[in-house]
C-alpha cells in the first residue's frame, strides 16, 4: 500500500524503536521522567521559548493553550479552515467556554486588517476577544506557510490590544524546511505554540506545547484536568528526541516527493492542483470525477488518499507525503492518477 491519506500513518523506524527501548524513565506525574524532561527542554530551546510540556496529542496541546489564555465567555479569533475550528469537536466550547470568531483567510492566512475588524471593542454586550490563533503550515489550505510579514503584523496588533497569540504549528518543521528559516524565528513573538511529533516527524504519539514558564505551569495543571498526565512517558518521549535529531532535515524529501506529484499531474486535463509548498498536495477534480469515487478506485490499486475536508467537498482530494513513501512510490502514484484521470469516470 502507498498510504497518502496523512503523514500521521507513519510507523516508528527500527532506530526509533531502539531509542524507545533504551529510554531512561520515571513517573512523569511526579516530574521524575528524565527523558520527558530532556524532550521538553529541547523543544523549548528549539522554539526559543522558556518552557514546554509534553502532551499526548496536538488537539490536547491546542485546547490547553486555549484554556490557559482565555476566560469563559470570550471569543477567540481563528481562520475559517483551521484545525482548531473544524476538527477538534468543539472542544473550545466544552472545556473553555469560548466561542470562535472565524476569519476567512486566503490560502489559509489572513491579514492584520482582518484581525483588527474582528477584534471586539470594549462594549459591555460584546464578548471580549481572548486569543488570536494562527496555523502554519495550514493543513486544510494545502500545507501553506503563513507569510512572515503577516504574522509579525498580527502579533504586533494583538500585543498592542493586550490579546495573546497562539500558533498551531503542528507542522512547523515543514515550514522551517520549506522556508529555510529556523522554527524559532517563525514562532518568535507568539505567546504559545504547539508542534506535533506524530505527523511528518514520524513518532507514534505526542505533541509539545511551548510558551512562557508561568503559562506552562498552568498548562501542566490543565493537562492533568484533561487526563493527560502520563507516567513512564519517556518511552514515547525518546521517539520525539530521536525524531528531532534525525527526522527534521529529511522533511525536504517529503516536500520533493509532493512536488513530484504536483508537477507530475499538473498537465492532466481533468484536474487542477493547488500551489504546493510542503508535504500536502490538494487536487481539484473536474465534473467527471468525484473524490470519494476516485479515492476508492485508487485504493483498489494500492494507493490510499482521502477526499479533503470530509463531507463538504466531493471534488477535492488530499495526498500527504511522509517518511514511509519513497520517490519510486510517488512516481507510481503519478502514473496511476494519470491513467485514472484520462479514463472516463465510472
Ligand atoms: C493534526 C493536527 C492537529 C491535531 O493533532 P492530533 O495529534 O491529531 O490531535 C492540530 N492542528 C493541525 C494543523 C493538525 O494538522
GROMACS .gro file of C-alpha atoms and ligand atoms in nm:
model
  361
    1UNK     CA    1   0.000   0.000   0.000
    2UNK     CA    2   0.109   0.356  -0.074
    3UNK     CA    3  -0.069   0.538   0.204
    4UNK     CA    4  -0.101   0.910   0.128
    5UNK     CA    5  -0.405   0.979   0.347
    6UNK     CA    6  -0.197   1.162   0.604
    7UNK     CA    7   0.154   1.197   0.748
    8UNK     CA    8   0.011   1.052   1.071
    9UNK     CA    9   0.021   0.699   0.926
   10UNK     CA   10   0.399   0.664   0.961
   11UNK     CA   11   0.532   0.381   1.174
   12UNK     CA   12   0.834   0.418   1.401
   13UNK     CA   13   1.157   0.310   1.229
   14UNK     CA   14   1.381   0.039   1.372
   15UNK     CA   15   1.626   0.300   1.502
   16UNK     CA   16   1.345   0.497   1.664
   17UNK     CA   17   1.214   0.182   1.830
   18UNK     CA   18   1.565   0.106   1.957
   19UNK     CA   19   1.587   0.456   2.108
   20UNK     CA   20   1.249   0.399   2.275
   21UNK     CA   21   1.358   0.066   2.418
   22UNK     CA   22   1.670   0.225   2.571
   23UNK     CA   23   1.489   0.522   2.727
   24UNK     CA   24   1.552   0.615   3.087
   25UNK     CA   25   1.211   0.655   3.251
   26UNK     CA   26   1.038   0.759   3.573
   27UNK     CA   27   0.695   0.875   3.684
   28UNK     CA   28   0.632   1.197   3.492
   29UNK     CA   29   0.332   1.295   3.706
   30UNK     CA   30   0.593   1.321   3.986
   31UNK     CA   31   0.818   1.513   3.745
   32UNK     CA   32   1.064   1.224   3.752
   33UNK     CA   33   1.096   1.111   3.393
   34UNK     CA   34   1.437   1.228   3.270
   35UNK     CA   35   1.360   1.159   2.904
   36UNK     CA   36   1.039   1.364   2.911
   37UNK     CA   37   1.227   1.649   3.077
   38UNK     CA   38   1.500   1.632   2.816
   39UNK     CA   39   1.242   1.641   2.537
   40UNK     CA   40   1.061   1.936   2.694
   41UNK     CA   41   1.389   2.126   2.736
   42UNK     CA   42   1.489   2.051   2.378
   43UNK     CA   43   1.150   2.166   2.244
   44UNK     CA   44   1.164   2.490   2.442
   45UNK     CA   45   1.515   2.554   2.315
   46UNK     CA   46   1.422   2.484   1.952
   47UNK     CA   47   1.127   2.725   1.976
   48UNK     CA   48   1.318   2.990   2.169
   49UNK     CA   49   1.059   2.978   2.448
   50UNK     CA   50   1.100   2.943   2.827
   51UNK     CA   51   0.942   2.602   2.872
   52UNK     CA   52   0.749   2.319   2.708
   53UNK     CA   53   0.503   2.048   2.806
   54UNK     CA   54   0.478   1.701   2.652
   55UNK     CA   55   0.116   1.608   2.577
   56UNK     CA   56  -0.047   1.310   2.406
   57UNK     CA   57  -0.187   1.495   2.103
   58UNK     CA   58  -0.193   1.817   1.907
   59UNK     CA   59  -0.558   1.863   1.989
   60UNK     CA   60  -0.482   1.850   2.360
   61UNK     CA   61  -0.198   2.099   2.317
   62UNK     CA   62  -0.422   2.346   2.135
   63UNK     CA   63  -0.704   2.304   2.383
   64UNK     CA   64  -0.476   2.350   2.684
   65UNK     CA   65  -0.345   2.669   2.524
   66UNK     CA   66  -0.699   2.799   2.472
   67UNK     CA   67  -0.795   2.710   2.831
   68UNK     CA   68  -0.489   2.886   2.973
   69UNK     CA   69  -0.512   3.203   2.765
   70UNK     CA   70  -0.887   3.270   2.787
   71UNK     CA   71  -1.179   3.317   3.025
   72UNK     CA   72  -1.523   3.161   2.969
   73UNK     CA   73  -1.745   3.397   2.773
   74UNK     CA   74  -1.472   3.522   2.544
   75UNK     CA   75  -1.426   3.488   2.171
   76UNK     CA   76  -1.114   3.357   2.002
   77UNK     CA   77  -1.008   3.452   1.651
   78UNK     CA   78  -0.933   3.157   1.422
   79UNK     CA   79  -0.906   3.103   1.048
   80UNK     CA   80  -1.222   2.954   0.899
   81UNK     CA   81  -1.043   2.644   0.765
   82UNK     CA   82  -0.835   2.592   1.078
   83UNK     CA   83  -0.791   2.264   1.260
   84UNK     CA   84  -0.890   2.421   1.594
   85UNK     CA   85  -1.223   2.531   1.450
   86UNK     CA   86  -1.313   2.235   1.232
   87UNK     CA   87  -1.171   1.911   1.363
   88UNK     CA   88  -1.139   1.945   1.739
   89UNK     CA   89  -1.501   1.852   1.820
   90UNK     CA   90  -1.594   2.198   1.957
   91UNK     CA   91  -1.355   2.134   2.246
   92UNK     CA   92  -1.306   2.510   2.297
   93UNK     CA   93  -1.677   2.536   2.387
   94UNK     CA   94  -1.677   2.227   2.603
   95UNK     CA   95  -1.360   2.289   2.804
   96UNK     CA   96  -1.301   2.663   2.789
   97UNK     CA   97  -1.646   2.811   2.734
   98UNK     CA   98  -1.528   3.029   2.445
   99UNK     CA   99  -1.672   3.091   2.100
  100UNK     CA  100  -1.477   3.102   1.776
  101UNK     CA  101  -1.480   3.412   1.561
  102UNK     CA  102  -1.370   3.280   1.225
  103UNK     CA  103  -1.191   3.491   0.967
  104UNK     CA  104  -1.186   3.361   0.610
  105UNK     CA  105  -0.825   3.366   0.501
  106UNK     CA  106  -0.673   3.346   0.159
  107UNK     CA  107  -0.472   3.028   0.113
  108UNK     CA  108  -0.502   2.981   0.487
  109UNK     CA  109  -0.377   3.317   0.608
  110UNK     CA  110  -0.550   3.642   0.695
  111UNK     CA  111  -0.421   3.996   0.742
  112UNK     CA  112  -0.377   4.226   1.040
  113UNK     CA  113  -0.654   4.446   0.896
  114UNK     CA  114  -0.892   4.149   0.907
  115UNK     CA  115  -0.792   4.085   1.268
  116UNK     CA  116  -0.849   4.449   1.352
  117UNK     CA  117  -1.206   4.423   1.218
  118UNK     CA  118  -1.271   4.100   1.409
  119UNK     CA  119  -1.134   4.222   1.744
  120UNK     CA  120  -1.425   4.320   1.967
  121UNK     CA  121  -1.429   4.674   2.104
  122UNK     CA  122  -1.471   4.713   2.477
  123UNK     CA  123  -1.853   4.729   2.488
  124UNK     CA  124  -2.039   4.552   2.769
  125UNK     CA  125  -2.269   4.349   2.542
  126UNK     CA  126  -1.988   4.213   2.322
  127UNK     CA  127  -1.775   3.909   2.401
  128UNK     CA  128  -1.416   4.021   2.456
  129UNK     CA  129  -1.153   3.871   2.226
  130UNK     CA  130  -0.941   3.639   2.438
  131UNK     CA  131  -0.694   3.492   2.189
  132UNK     CA  132  -0.578   3.500   1.828
  133UNK     CA  133  -0.481   3.162   1.678
  134UNK     CA  134  -0.281   3.109   1.359
  135UNK     CA  135  -0.192   2.779   1.191
  136UNK     CA  136   0.130   2.720   0.999
  137UNK     CA  137   0.166   2.522   0.794
  138UNK     CA  138  -0.208   2.544   0.730
  139UNK     CA  139  -0.339   2.192   0.690
  140UNK     CA  140  -0.671   2.246   0.508
  141UNK     CA  141  -0.518   2.514   0.288
  142UNK     CA  142  -0.279   2.253   0.149
  143UNK     CA  143   0.024   2.287   0.376
  144UNK     CA  144   0.079   2.658   0.318
  145UNK     CA  145   0.326   2.855   0.527
  146UNK     CA  146   0.195   3.178   0.683
  147UNK     CA  147   0.376   3.474   0.527
  148UNK     CA  148   0.619   3.611   0.787
  149UNK     CA  149   0.520   3.976   0.744
  150UNK     CA  150   0.153   3.895   0.809
  151UNK     CA  151   0.248   3.702   1.122
  152UNK     CA  152   0.457   3.990   1.254
  153UNK     CA  153   0.185   4.249   1.188
  154UNK     CA  154  -0.079   4.036   1.363
  155UNK     CA  155   0.145   3.969   1.664
  156UNK     CA  156   0.215   4.341   1.689
  157UNK     CA  157  -0.152   4.433   1.664
  158UNK     CA  158  -0.265   4.171   1.916
  159UNK     CA  159   0.012   4.278   2.153
  160UNK     CA  160  -0.098   4.641   2.130
  161UNK     CA  161  -0.454   4.532   2.219
  162UNK     CA  162  -0.338   4.306   2.503
  163UNK     CA  163  -0.466   3.992   2.330
  164UNK     CA  164  -0.241   3.682   2.346
  165UNK     CA  165  -0.146   3.481   2.037
  166UNK     CA  166  -0.112   3.106   1.986
  167UNK     CA  167   0.035   2.922   1.689
  168UNK     CA  168  -0.093   2.581   1.588
  169UNK     CA  169   0.240   2.471   1.448
  170UNK     CA  170   0.152   2.102   1.412
  171UNK     CA  171   0.384   2.103   1.106
  172UNK     CA  172   0.616   2.389   1.200
  173UNK     CA  173   0.921   2.188   1.091
  174UNK     CA  174   0.774   2.154   0.745
  175UNK     CA  175   0.758   2.534   0.743
  176UNK     CA  176   1.119   2.551   0.866
  177UNK     CA  177   1.243   2.320   0.594
  178UNK     CA  178   1.035   2.483   0.318
  179UNK     CA  179   1.145   2.838   0.402
  180UNK     CA  180   1.494   2.771   0.533
  181UNK     CA  181   1.400   2.983   0.836
  182UNK     CA  182   1.461   2.824   1.178
  183UNK     CA  183   1.139   2.740   1.363
  184UNK     CA  184   1.236   2.969   1.650
  185UNK     CA  185   1.228   3.263   1.409
  186UNK     CA  186   0.895   3.155   1.261
  187UNK     CA  187   0.737   3.140   1.608
  188UNK     CA  188   0.908   3.446   1.760
  189UNK     CA  189   0.660   3.672   1.935
  190UNK     CA  190   0.381   3.419   1.986
  191UNK     CA  191   0.275   3.370   2.348
  192UNK     CA  192   0.249   2.997   2.288
  193UNK     CA  193   0.285   2.740   2.012
  194UNK     CA  194   0.246   2.369   1.970
  195UNK     CA  195   0.400   2.118   1.733
  196UNK     CA  196   0.326   1.752   1.664
  197UNK     CA  197   0.578   1.469   1.677
  198UNK     CA  198   0.324   1.230   1.530
  199UNK     CA  199   0.298   1.387   1.182
  200UNK     CA  200   0.592   1.419   0.944
  201UNK     CA  201   0.842   1.363   1.225
  202UNK     CA  202   0.729   1.002   1.232
  203UNK     CA  203   0.668   0.940   1.604
  204UNK     CA  204   0.386   0.718   1.726
  205UNK     CA  205   0.245   0.968   1.977
  206UNK     CA  206   0.295   1.314   2.114
  207UNK     CA  207   0.298   1.690   2.081
  208UNK     CA  208   0.479   1.970   2.259
  209UNK     CA  209   0.315   2.285   2.390
  210UNK     CA  210   0.569   2.566   2.430
  211UNK     CA  211   0.545   2.906   2.597
  212UNK     CA  212   0.644   3.116   2.897
  213UNK     CA  213   0.722   2.945   3.230
  214UNK     CA  214   0.407   3.052   3.415
  215UNK     CA  215   0.194   2.959   3.111
  216UNK     CA  216   0.350   2.611   3.109
  217UNK     CA  217   0.288   2.576   3.485
  218UNK     CA  218  -0.082   2.648   3.423
  219UNK     CA  219  -0.074   2.418   3.123
  220UNK     CA  220   0.056   2.131   3.336
  221UNK     CA  221  -0.243   2.169   3.568
  222UNK     CA  222  -0.489   2.180   3.276
  223UNK     CA  223  -0.323   1.876   3.116
  224UNK     CA  224  -0.391   1.680   3.436
  225UNK     CA  225  -0.751   1.807   3.437
  226UNK     CA  226  -0.798   1.663   3.090
  227UNK     CA  227  -0.650   1.329   3.196
  228UNK     CA  228  -0.325   1.392   3.010
  229UNK     CA  229  -0.083   1.326   3.294
  230UNK     CA  230   0.133   1.033   3.182
  231UNK     CA  231   0.360   0.809   3.387
  232UNK     CA  232   0.668   0.646   3.225
  233UNK     CA  233   0.615   0.862   2.919
  234UNK     CA  234   0.989   0.864   2.850
  235UNK     CA  235   0.929   0.561   2.629
  236UNK     CA  236   0.744   0.784   2.382
  237UNK     CA  237   0.945   1.098   2.458
  238UNK     CA  238   1.254   0.907   2.341
  239UNK     CA  239   1.094   0.875   1.999
  240UNK     CA  240   1.048   1.253   1.999
  241UNK     CA  241   1.412   1.321   2.084
  242UNK     CA  242   1.517   1.077   1.814
  243UNK     CA  243   1.290   1.245   1.559
  244UNK     CA  244   1.409   1.597   1.641
  245UNK     CA  245   1.764   1.474   1.580
  246UNK     CA  246   1.709   1.260   1.269
  247UNK     CA  247   1.376   1.337   1.103
  248UNK     CA  248   1.366   1.715   1.062
  249UNK     CA  249   1.601   1.781   0.769
  250UNK     CA  250   1.467   1.479   0.582
  251UNK     CA  251   1.128   1.655   0.552
  252UNK     CA  252   1.286   1.807   0.240
  253UNK     CA  253   1.246   1.464   0.076
  254UNK     CA  254   0.873   1.469   0.155
  255UNK     CA  255   0.845   1.815   0.000
  256UNK     CA  256   1.035   1.695  -0.305
  257UNK     CA  257   0.803   1.394  -0.335
  258UNK     CA  258   0.500   1.621  -0.305
  259UNK     CA  259   0.646   1.842  -0.579
  260UNK     CA  260   0.696   1.535  -0.798
  261UNK     CA  261   0.329   1.451  -0.757
  262UNK     CA  262   0.202   1.808  -0.801
  263UNK     CA  263   0.406   1.873  -1.115
  264UNK     CA  264   0.352   1.520  -1.246
  265UNK     CA  265  -0.024   1.561  -1.266
  266UNK     CA  266  -0.047   1.936  -1.323
  267UNK     CA  267  -0.084   1.899  -1.700
  268UNK     CA  268  -0.358   1.639  -1.689
  269UNK     CA  269  -0.682   1.757  -1.845
  270UNK     CA  270  -0.920   1.670  -1.563
  271UNK     CA  271  -0.757   1.838  -1.264
  272UNK     CA  272  -0.610   2.147  -1.114
  273UNK     CA  273  -0.353   2.127  -0.838
  274UNK     CA  274  -0.323   2.380  -0.558
  275UNK     CA  275   0.012   2.554  -0.517
  276UNK     CA  276   0.231   2.306  -0.331
  277UNK     CA  277   0.479   2.433  -0.073
  278UNK     CA  278   0.535   2.149   0.172
  279UNK     CA  279   0.416   1.788   0.205
  280UNK     CA  280   0.046   1.830   0.123
  281UNK     CA  281  -0.096   1.815  -0.230
  282UNK     CA  282  -0.458   1.913  -0.291
  283UNK     CA  283  -0.613   1.809  -0.620
  284UNK     CA  284  -0.935   1.961  -0.754
  285UNK     CA  285  -1.128   1.733  -0.988
  286UNK     CA  286  -1.336   1.836  -1.284
  287UNK     CA  287  -1.700   1.744  -1.341
  288UNK     CA  288  -1.641   1.383  -1.442
  289UNK     CA  289  -1.486   1.256  -1.123
  290UNK     CA  290  -1.587   1.274  -0.760
  291UNK     CA  291  -1.331   1.250  -0.481
  292UNK     CA  292  -1.483   0.951  -0.295
  293UNK     CA  293  -1.511   0.758  -0.621
  294UNK     CA  294  -1.159   0.831  -0.739
  295UNK     CA  295  -1.020   0.754  -0.392
  296UNK     CA  296  -1.197   0.418  -0.399
  297UNK     CA  297  -1.054   0.333  -0.742
  298UNK     CA  298  -0.703   0.435  -0.637
  299UNK     CA  299  -0.744   0.231  -0.319
  300UNK     CA  300  -0.827  -0.080  -0.518
  301UNK     CA  301  -0.492  -0.034  -0.692
  302UNK     CA  302  -0.291   0.017  -0.377
  303UNK     CA  303  -0.285   0.396  -0.337
  304UNK     CA  304  -0.472   0.546  -0.045
  305UNK     CA  305  -0.580   0.912  -0.050
  306UNK     CA  306  -0.856   1.100   0.129
  307UNK     CA  307  -1.134   1.315  -0.002
  308UNK     CA  308  -1.034   1.653   0.150
  309UNK     CA  309  -1.247   1.826   0.412
  310UNK     CA  310  -1.462   1.520   0.482
  311UNK     CA  311  -1.818   1.555   0.367
  312UNK     CA  312  -1.802   1.913   0.248
  313UNK     CA  313  -1.643   1.888  -0.093
  314UNK     CA  314  -1.675   1.591  -0.325
  315UNK     CA  315  -1.430   1.735  -0.577
  316UNK     CA  316  -1.116   1.760  -0.372
  317UNK     CA  317  -0.851   1.502  -0.286
  318UNK     CA  318  -0.566   1.542  -0.042
  319UNK     CA  319  -0.242   1.350  -0.063
  320UNK     CA  320   0.026   1.382   0.203
  321UNK     CA  321   0.385   1.265   0.168
  322UNK     CA  322   0.587   1.130   0.460
  323UNK     CA  323   0.882   0.910   0.553
  324UNK     CA  324   0.706   0.586   0.466
  325UNK     CA  325   0.667   0.673   0.096
  326UNK     CA  326   0.954   0.667  -0.148
  327UNK     CA  327   1.022   0.857  -0.465
  328UNK     CA  328   0.951   0.543  -0.669
  329UNK     CA  329   0.614   0.508  -0.498
  330UNK     CA  330   0.533   0.870  -0.582
  331UNK     CA  331   0.614   0.803  -0.948
  332UNK     CA  332   0.385   0.504  -0.943
  333UNK     CA  333   0.114   0.727  -0.790
  334UNK     CA  334   0.157   0.983  -1.068
  335UNK     CA  335   0.124   0.706  -1.331
  336UNK     CA  336  -0.185   0.564  -1.168
  337UNK     CA  337  -0.351   0.904  -1.132
  338UNK     CA  338  -0.273   0.982  -1.494
  339UNK     CA  339  -0.439   0.659  -1.608
  340UNK     CA  340  -0.743   0.710  -1.389
  341UNK     CA  341  -0.796   1.071  -1.482
  342UNK     CA  342  -0.761   1.000  -1.853
  343UNK     CA  343  -1.020   0.725  -1.837
  344UNK     CA  344  -1.385   0.825  -1.817
  345UNK     CA  345  -1.539   0.815  -1.469
  346UNK     CA  346  -1.750   0.511  -1.389
  347LIG     C1  347  -0.301   1.702   1.326
  347LIG     C2  348  -0.322   1.844   1.359
  347LIG     C3  349  -0.362   1.884   1.488
  347LIG     C4  350  -0.400   1.785   1.596
  347LIG     O1  351  -0.311   1.688   1.628
  347LIG     P1  352  -0.363   1.547   1.685
  347LIG     O2  353  -0.239   1.491   1.743
  347LIG     O3  354  -0.417   1.472   1.569
  347LIG     O4  355  -0.467   1.575   1.789
  347LIG     C5  356  -0.375   2.018   1.513
  347LIG     N1  357  -0.353   2.109   1.418
  347LIG     C6  358  -0.315   2.076   1.294
  347LIG     C7  359  -0.290   2.183   1.195
  347LIG     C8  360  -0.301   1.943   1.259
  347LIG     O5  361  -0.267   1.910   1.134
   0.00000   0.00000   0.00000
